[in-house]
Structures are given as C-alpha cells and as structure tokens.
Amino acid sequence: MISTLNMSREQIEALLESALRFKSGDDVSKPLAGKSVALVFFNPSLRTRASMQVGIYELGGNAVVLEPGGSSWTLEHRAGAVMDGDKTEHVAEFVRVLERYCVAIGVRTFAALKNWEEERKDPILNAFAQYASVPIINLESAMHHPCQSLADMLTIREKLGPSRKRVVLTWAWHPKPLPMAVPNSFALAAAQMGHDLVIAHPPGYDLDEELIETLGATVTNDIDAAFDGADVIYAKSWGSKRFYGNTDQDIATRAQYRSKWIVDEEKMSRTNNAIFMHCLPVRRNVIVTDAVLDSPASVVIDEAENRLHVQKAILARLLGG
Ligand code: CP
C-alpha cells in the first residue's frame, strides 16, 4: 500500500464502503487476532500513529511502534553502503527480522526537502518494500500519503454525497517549506473519484508534474478565482521543488504570499457553501483563520476520525484473508 496509483475507482469505493461498515459498527470483525503489525516512524505523528495503534487493537491485533534513531537503531537504506558513519543497522536486516514477528510493516518517512528528483522516488520506503515479504503500508512518504487521501475521500462522501464535486486544493502560506505528499495524494485520489479538481498555488509551487499531468486538473495561480463555486476547500502548504536544498530561498520567495494565500471568511463566502478540509496539524491564523477553522464548514475533526476507519479497512483488506 504505497499509494492509490494502481487502484481503480471501484477498489477505492470498496475500501470506503468497508470503512463505513467499521465506522457504523456493522463490521466488528477481528482479522488481526493474534497478529502484530510494526509501525516505523522516522518522523513525528499524532493522527497516524494513534489511529493505526487504535485500529490494529480494534481489529484484534497488537501494534509494535519503532522510531529509528530513537527507540530503535539508526537505519541505513542504501544498497552497497559502507556503514562506517552514524547508521547502525541496515533496512535489509531490520525488515527481515521484523517480518518474523509482524504480518505487516507501516512506514513514515518524510521528504528531507534536499533533492526532489531523488526524494520523489521514495528511496527509504522502497528499500522497505524491496526487502519485505509482508505488506508495506505507507504512513506518509516524500511522495504519497494514501491513508490520508482515502480518509479525505470518505469525508467528502459523507458530507456531500457520492456525486462529482468542485474540489479545490489550495496552497497556503506557512513559515517554512513542507513536504508535498498530502497534496499529491489528495489530488490523485480526488481525480480517481471523478471530482472536478482545481489546484491553486503561487507560480513555482507546482506539485509533482509527472503525477499532476495525468489527473486532468485545472491548475491556477489565481486563488480568488479558484474559490468561486467550490464545494470543497482543501488547504495545504508545501515547498517549491525549485528550492529543495535551499530553504532560505523558499522562505524569502514565499514571504510575498503571506497575506493573500490564507483561507479566510471572505474567500469562503465566494464558495458554494464549501466544507473546509485540512489533514492537520494546522497552524491557526496562518493556513486558515480561526473564524473558518471554528465554523460549521470545518470538517477537520471528522476528517481525522476517518483515518481510523479507513486504515481499519486497509488493514482488513491486506491482512484479513
Ligand atoms: N495528517 C497526519 O498524517 O497527521 P500526523 O502527522 O499527526 O500523523
């Protein structure tokens, strides 16, 4: 489960239906009874970590949480590496040992924002997949966050029904560059679900071109026009690929967008009573104003809850047989 790239709309719909059965209590099955799942976090997390741990427990299983460089050894992932630096263990052994104990391995490994051409290939996640004979679940990599995007699709379905909606993914100003896994995966899943997808960002802040050019999205640098008639506003900040390896230049360039690229009441008033979505964590009065985040339009808490139900559906599909 690296991304939704190879999933059909029917497969996504089936996962969402399964998630809804877990959410409603119609499905109380325990497909993980007596089994353990490893969760490997190279980066911090609230929602992903807690919802995976709770979901595995509710499916009858046990979660083993590991933090390379913290609660477990530092990890090398490069094939052929001469390990005379600060890395203690290679992914080759780490994975093959873990799968003697665990039936699946979840991995969170963010972009380092140093070299997009290298990072877009998700080298650490792919090293896990290369050595594993158990399913690998992407808990957010440089390129994708499929658990988030599937929870997002479930939230849109619950709030607005199954029909095609005008879904706007908008960049927002943030004091520092952030990874683009969430917006890449949201755009991909929204297109896979047949939505009318608009992506708004300042010049130079394009998402992954190879991915986006397949989606049939409208891409605009005009945030005002993007909000007109929207059914869904999905806000997220991300770094410019041009400035990977040069954080200071990105920070200097984005300064001009601070006052304009924020979700506020004025922009929301021009939508079609849109719902407001964000994957969280969100910086208040930076990405979105308090007035919008605390309004009835905001569905961010339900969206976070849906992580639990969708991930139970993913785990049941991967491991339930
Ligand atoms: N949305 C999300 O993945 O949240 P965490 O980073 O807290 O896991």
Short mmCIF file of C-alpha atoms and ligand atoms in Angstrom, two decimals:
data_model
loop_
_atom_site.label_atom_id
_atom_site.label_comp_id
_atom_site.label_asym_id
_atom_site.label_seq_id
_atom_site.Cartn_x
_atom_site.Cartn_y
_atom_site.Cartn_z
CA MET A 1 0.00 0.00 0.00
CA ILE A 2 2.44 2.60 -1.27
CA SER A 3 -0.11 4.90 -2.95
CA THR A 4 -3.54 4.76 -4.58
CA LEU A 5 -1.88 4.99 -8.01
CA ASN A 6 -2.68 1.43 -9.02
CA MET A 7 -6.17 1.36 -7.51
CA SER A 8 -9.31 1.52 -9.63
CA ARG A 9 -12.22 3.70 -8.61
CA GLU A 10 -14.13 0.51 -7.79
CA GLN A 11 -11.37 -0.63 -5.43
CA ILE A 12 -11.35 2.76 -3.70
CA GLU A 13 -15.15 2.69 -3.42
CA ALA A 14 -14.97 -0.80 -1.89
CA LEU A 15 -12.45 0.41 0.72
CA LEU A 16 -14.65 3.38 1.60
CA GLU A 17 -17.68 1.07 1.96
CA SER A 18 -15.64 -1.18 4.24
CA ALA A 19 -14.52 1.86 6.27
CA LEU A 20 -18.15 2.93 6.68
CA ARG A 21 -19.06 -0.54 7.97
CA PHE A 22 -16.30 -0.30 10.59
CA LYS A 23 -17.45 3.21 11.49
CA SER A 24 -21.11 2.27 11.89
CA GLY A 25 -20.30 -0.83 13.93
CA ASP A 26 -21.75 -3.17 11.30
CA ASP A 27 -18.29 -4.72 10.95
CA VAL A 28 -16.77 -5.79 14.26
CA SER A 29 -14.54 -8.47 12.78
CA LYS A 30 -11.08 -9.12 14.28
CA PRO A 31 -8.94 -10.15 11.30
CA LEU A 32 -5.74 -9.30 13.20
CA ALA A 33 -6.48 -11.54 16.21
CA GLY A 34 -3.19 -12.94 17.45
CA LYS A 35 -1.17 -10.89 14.95
CA SER A 36 1.23 -7.97 15.29
CA VAL A 37 1.84 -5.05 12.93
CA ALA A 38 5.02 -2.94 13.07
CA LEU A 39 4.73 0.86 12.75
CA VAL A 40 8.04 2.53 11.91
CA PHE A 41 8.19 6.30 12.40
CA PHE A 42 11.19 8.25 11.14
CA ASN A 43 9.14 11.45 11.76
CA PRO A 44 6.66 12.77 14.35
CA SER A 45 2.96 11.96 14.20
CA LEU A 46 -0.24 12.32 16.20
CA ARG A 47 -3.08 11.12 13.98
CA THR A 48 -1.29 8.42 12.00
CA ARG A 49 0.37 6.85 14.99
CA ALA A 50 -2.65 6.96 17.32
CA SER A 51 -5.19 5.88 14.70
CA MET A 52 -3.01 3.00 13.49
CA GLN A 53 -2.39 1.79 17.05
CA VAL A 54 -6.09 2.02 17.93
CA GLY A 55 -7.18 0.48 14.62
CA ILE A 56 -4.85 -2.50 14.99
CA TYR A 57 -6.11 -3.01 18.56
CA GLU A 58 -9.75 -2.83 17.46
CA LEU A 59 -9.05 -5.44 14.76
CA GLY A 60 -7.74 -7.76 17.48
CA GLY A 61 -4.04 -7.19 16.83
CA ASN A 62 -1.01 -5.68 18.52
CA ALA A 63 1.00 -2.66 17.30
CA VAL A 64 4.80 -2.55 17.63
CA VAL A 65 5.91 1.09 17.33
CA LEU A 66 9.54 1.76 16.43
CA GLU A 67 11.39 5.04 15.95
CA PRO A 68 14.73 4.56 14.15
CA GLY A 69 17.35 6.70 15.82
CA GLY A 70 15.17 6.96 18.93
CA SER A 71 13.66 3.78 20.33
CA SER A 72 15.42 1.60 17.73
CA TRP A 73 18.78 1.74 15.94
CA THR A 74 19.59 4.30 13.27
CA LEU A 75 18.89 2.85 9.82
CA GLU A 76 20.82 2.77 6.55
CA HIS A 77 18.77 2.13 3.39
CA ARG A 78 21.29 2.47 0.53
CA ALA A 79 22.33 -0.75 -1.19
CA GLY A 80 26.09 -1.31 -1.01
CA ALA A 81 26.61 1.35 1.67
CA VAL A 82 29.84 1.17 3.68
CA MET A 83 28.34 1.67 7.12
CA ASP A 84 31.21 3.47 8.83
CA GLY A 85 29.11 6.56 9.65
CA ASP A 86 26.25 7.13 12.10
CA LYS A 87 23.92 4.35 10.83
CA THR A 88 23.89 1.19 12.95
CA GLU A 89 21.56 -1.22 11.15
CA HIS A 90 20.58 -1.77 7.51
CA VAL A 91 16.96 -1.93 6.34
CA ALA A 92 17.83 -5.36 4.87
CA GLU A 93 18.16 -6.87 8.34
CA PHE A 94 15.62 -4.59 10.07
CA VAL A 95 12.81 -5.62 7.72
CA ARG A 96 13.63 -9.31 7.55
CA VAL A 97 13.84 -9.56 11.33
CA LEU A 98 10.61 -7.60 11.89
CA GLU A 99 8.62 -9.77 9.50
CA ARG A 100 9.48 -12.82 11.60
CA TYR A 101 7.32 -11.15 14.28
CA CYS A 102 4.85 -8.99 12.35
CA VAL A 103 2.40 -9.57 9.49
CA ALA A 104 2.80 -6.07 8.00
CA ILE A 105 5.04 -3.03 8.37
CA GLY A 106 3.84 0.59 8.25
CA VAL A 107 6.47 3.23 7.48
CA ARG A 108 6.52 7.01 7.85
CA THR A 109 9.45 8.70 6.17
CA PHE A 110 9.11 12.32 5.04
CA ALA A 111 10.95 14.14 2.31
CA ALA A 112 14.16 15.77 3.52
CA LEU A 113 13.48 18.66 1.08
CA LYS A 114 17.02 18.45 -0.27
CA ASN A 115 16.75 16.84 -3.74
CA TRP A 116 13.31 16.38 -5.28
CA GLU A 117 14.42 14.15 -8.15
CA GLU A 118 15.83 11.65 -5.65
CA GLU A 119 13.17 12.04 -2.97
CA ARG A 120 10.20 11.67 -5.36
CA LYS A 121 11.34 8.05 -5.87
CA ASP A 122 10.84 7.39 -2.14
CA PRO A 123 14.15 5.55 -1.64
CA ILE A 124 13.62 4.64 2.04
CA LEU A 125 10.07 3.36 1.59
CA ASN A 126 11.13 1.41 -1.48
CA ALA A 127 14.04 -0.15 0.41
CA PHE A 128 11.47 -1.47 2.90
CA ALA A 129 9.34 -2.81 0.03
CA GLN A 130 12.39 -4.35 -1.65
CA TYR A 131 13.40 -6.44 1.36
CA ALA A 132 9.92 -7.24 2.70
CA SER A 133 7.79 -10.28 2.01
CA VAL A 134 4.95 -8.86 4.15
CA PRO A 135 2.76 -5.89 3.09
CA ILE A 136 4.30 -2.43 3.48
CA ILE A 137 1.87 0.37 4.33
CA ASN A 138 2.88 3.94 3.51
CA LEU A 139 2.19 6.13 6.55
CA GLU A 140 3.43 9.20 4.60
CA SER A 141 6.45 9.27 2.40
CA ALA A 142 8.06 12.04 0.33
CA MET A 143 5.61 11.46 -2.49
CA HIS A 144 2.37 9.99 -1.06
CA HIS A 145 0.08 9.75 1.97
CA PRO A 146 -2.59 7.26 0.83
CA CYS A 147 -4.15 6.68 4.27
CA GLN A 148 -4.82 10.43 4.49
CA SER A 149 -6.20 10.77 0.97
CA LEU A 150 -8.57 7.83 1.40
CA ALA A 151 -9.85 9.32 4.67
CA ASP A 152 -10.30 12.60 2.78
CA MET A 153 -12.39 10.88 0.10
CA LEU A 154 -14.51 9.22 2.78
CA THR A 155 -15.09 12.60 4.42
CA ILE A 156 -16.19 14.24 1.16
CA ARG A 157 -18.51 11.28 0.51
CA GLU A 158 -20.05 11.52 3.98
CA LYS A 159 -20.50 15.29 3.97
CA LEU A 160 -21.55 15.89 0.37
CA GLY A 161 -22.67 12.55 -1.07
CA PRO A 162 -21.21 10.47 -3.89
CA SER A 163 -21.71 12.86 -6.84
CA ARG A 164 -18.98 14.83 -8.63
CA LYS A 165 -17.98 17.95 -6.70
CA ARG A 166 -15.84 21.01 -7.42
CA VAL A 167 -12.87 20.19 -5.19
CA VAL A 168 -10.25 22.90 -4.70
CA LEU A 169 -6.81 22.08 -3.37
CA THR A 170 -5.20 25.37 -2.38
CA TRP A 171 -1.63 26.12 -1.33
CA ALA A 172 -1.38 28.26 1.80
CA TRP A 173 1.48 30.28 3.24
CA HIS A 174 3.48 28.66 6.04
CA PRO A 175 6.71 29.98 7.59
CA LYS A 176 8.77 27.10 6.23
CA PRO A 177 8.64 24.67 3.30
CA LEU A 178 6.76 21.43 3.94
CA PRO A 179 6.63 18.08 2.07
CA MET A 180 4.08 17.56 -0.71
CA ALA A 181 2.90 14.02 -0.04
CA VAL A 182 -0.52 15.10 1.25
CA PRO A 183 -1.39 17.38 -1.69
CA ASN A 184 -0.04 14.88 -4.25
CA SER A 185 -2.14 12.08 -2.80
CA PHE A 186 -5.23 14.25 -2.29
CA ALA A 187 -5.11 15.43 -5.90
CA LEU A 188 -4.62 11.88 -7.13
CA ALA A 189 -7.49 10.43 -5.10
CA ALA A 190 -9.87 13.30 -5.94
CA ALA A 191 -9.23 12.73 -9.64
CA GLN A 192 -9.61 8.95 -9.23
CA MET A 193 -13.01 9.57 -7.59
CA GLY A 194 -14.11 11.65 -10.58
CA HIS A 195 -14.21 15.06 -8.91
CA ASP A 196 -13.77 18.36 -10.77
CA LEU A 197 -10.31 19.12 -9.37
CA VAL A 198 -8.81 22.62 -9.19
CA ILE A 199 -5.29 23.12 -7.83
CA ALA A 200 -4.34 26.67 -6.83
CA HIS A 201 -0.79 27.65 -5.95
CA PRO A 202 1.59 30.58 -6.49
CA PRO A 203 3.92 30.49 -9.50
CA GLY A 204 6.75 28.00 -8.99
CA TYR A 205 4.92 25.93 -6.38
CA ASP A 206 3.83 23.13 -8.74
CA LEU A 207 3.19 19.68 -7.37
CA ASP A 208 4.89 16.68 -8.96
CA GLU A 209 4.41 17.33 -12.69
CA GLU A 210 4.58 13.70 -13.76
CA LEU A 211 1.72 12.89 -11.40
CA ILE A 212 -0.39 16.01 -11.94
CA GLU A 213 -0.33 15.87 -15.75
CA THR A 214 -2.22 12.57 -15.61
CA LEU A 215 -5.08 13.92 -13.47
CA GLY A 216 -6.94 16.31 -15.77
CA ALA A 217 -6.95 19.01 -13.09
CA THR A 218 -7.30 22.75 -13.64
CA VAL A 219 -4.15 24.40 -12.27
CA THR A 220 -4.28 28.11 -11.50
CA ASN A 221 -2.19 30.79 -9.78
CA ASP A 222 -5.40 32.78 -9.04
CA ILE A 223 -6.61 31.87 -5.55
CA ASP A 224 -9.70 34.12 -5.80
CA ALA A 225 -10.97 32.52 -8.99
CA ALA A 226 -10.30 29.06 -7.57
CA PHE A 227 -12.68 29.59 -4.63
CA ASP A 228 -15.64 30.66 -6.80
CA GLY A 229 -18.32 27.96 -6.63
CA ALA A 230 -16.16 25.42 -4.79
CA ASP A 231 -17.83 22.58 -2.86
CA VAL A 232 -14.64 21.57 -1.03
CA ILE A 233 -11.70 23.74 0.04
CA TYR A 234 -8.67 21.63 0.95
CA ALA A 235 -5.80 23.75 2.26
CA LYS A 236 -2.18 22.65 2.49
CA SER A 237 1.22 24.28 2.31
CA TRP A 238 4.17 22.73 0.53
CA GLY A 239 7.70 23.63 -0.53
CA SER A 240 8.77 24.59 -4.02
CA LYS A 241 10.74 21.88 -5.82
CA ARG A 242 12.94 24.68 -7.22
CA PHE A 243 14.22 25.39 -3.72
CA TYR A 244 14.84 21.85 -2.43
CA GLY A 245 18.25 22.15 -0.79
CA ASN A 246 17.80 25.91 -0.36
CA THR A 247 15.26 26.50 2.40
CA ASP A 248 16.21 30.14 2.91
CA GLN A 249 15.40 30.98 -0.71
CA ASP A 250 11.99 29.34 -0.44
CA ILE A 251 11.24 31.26 2.77
CA ALA A 252 12.29 34.53 1.15
CA THR A 253 10.26 33.85 -2.00
CA ARG A 254 7.07 32.83 -0.22
CA ALA A 255 7.04 35.91 2.04
CA GLN A 256 5.11 37.86 -0.62
CA TYR A 257 2.22 35.34 -0.40
CA ARG A 258 1.58 35.57 3.35
CA SER A 259 -1.43 37.89 3.38
CA LYS A 260 -3.09 36.55 0.22
CA TRP A 261 -2.66 32.77 0.47
CA ILE A 262 -4.70 32.10 3.62
CA VAL A 263 -8.18 30.59 3.88
CA ASP A 264 -10.44 33.24 5.42
CA GLU A 265 -14.14 34.08 5.67
CA GLU A 266 -14.04 36.39 2.66
CA LYS A 267 -12.76 33.63 0.37
CA MET A 268 -15.09 31.01 1.86
CA SER A 269 -18.06 33.35 1.24
CA ARG A 270 -17.50 33.00 -2.51
CA THR A 271 -17.74 29.21 -2.46
CA ASN A 272 -20.83 27.04 -2.84
CA ASN A 273 -21.07 26.69 0.97
CA ALA A 274 -17.91 24.64 0.78
CA ILE A 275 -16.64 22.40 3.51
CA PHE A 276 -13.14 23.24 4.78
CA MET A 277 -10.62 20.39 4.97
CA HIS A 278 -7.04 20.06 6.22
CA CYS A 279 -5.07 16.95 7.12
CA LEU A 280 -3.82 18.51 10.41
CA PRO A 281 -1.71 19.60 12.16
CA VAL A 282 -2.66 23.11 11.06
CA ARG A 283 -1.26 26.48 12.09
CA ARG A 284 -4.16 28.71 13.10
CA ASN A 285 -4.32 32.17 11.51
CA VAL A 286 -1.51 31.16 9.18
CA ILE A 287 -3.03 28.48 6.91
CA VAL A 288 -6.62 29.23 7.93
CA THR A 289 -8.26 31.80 10.18
CA ASP A 290 -9.87 30.86 13.50
CA ALA A 291 -13.21 32.03 12.07
CA VAL A 292 -13.10 29.39 9.31
CA LEU A 293 -11.49 26.60 11.32
CA ASP A 294 -14.06 27.02 14.11
CA SER A 295 -17.03 27.43 11.76
CA PRO A 296 -19.62 24.76 10.88
CA ALA A 297 -17.95 24.49 7.45
CA SER A 298 -14.83 22.99 9.02
CA VAL A 299 -14.77 19.17 8.94
CA VAL A 300 -11.18 18.66 10.06
CA ILE A 301 -12.00 16.65 13.19
CA ASP A 302 -14.32 14.26 11.34
CA GLU A 303 -11.62 14.00 8.67
CA ALA A 304 -9.07 12.99 11.31
CA GLU A 305 -11.52 10.46 12.78
CA ASN A 306 -11.92 8.88 9.36
CA ARG A 307 -8.23 8.00 9.35
CA LEU A 308 -9.11 5.30 11.89
CA HIS A 309 -11.95 3.75 9.87
CA VAL A 310 -10.14 3.86 6.54
CA GLN A 311 -6.97 2.33 7.99
CA LYS A 312 -9.00 -0.50 9.54
CA ALA A 313 -10.44 -1.13 6.07
CA ILE A 314 -6.92 -1.13 4.56
CA LEU A 315 -5.58 -3.49 7.22
CA ALA A 316 -8.56 -5.82 6.86
CA ARG A 317 -8.15 -5.91 3.08
CA LEU A 318 -4.39 -6.54 3.23
CA LEU A 319 -4.37 -8.98 6.14
CA GLY A 320 -7.88 -10.32 6.52
CA GLY A 321 -7.60 -13.23 4.08
N1 CP B 1 -2.45 14.06 8.98
C1 CP B 1 -1.46 13.35 9.57
O1 CP B 1 -0.85 12.46 8.94
O2 CP B 1 -1.26 13.68 10.86
P1 CP B 1 0.02 13.24 11.74
O3 CP B 1 1.24 13.85 11.05
O4 CP B 1 -0.22 13.79 13.10
O5 CP B 1 0.11 11.74 11.71
#
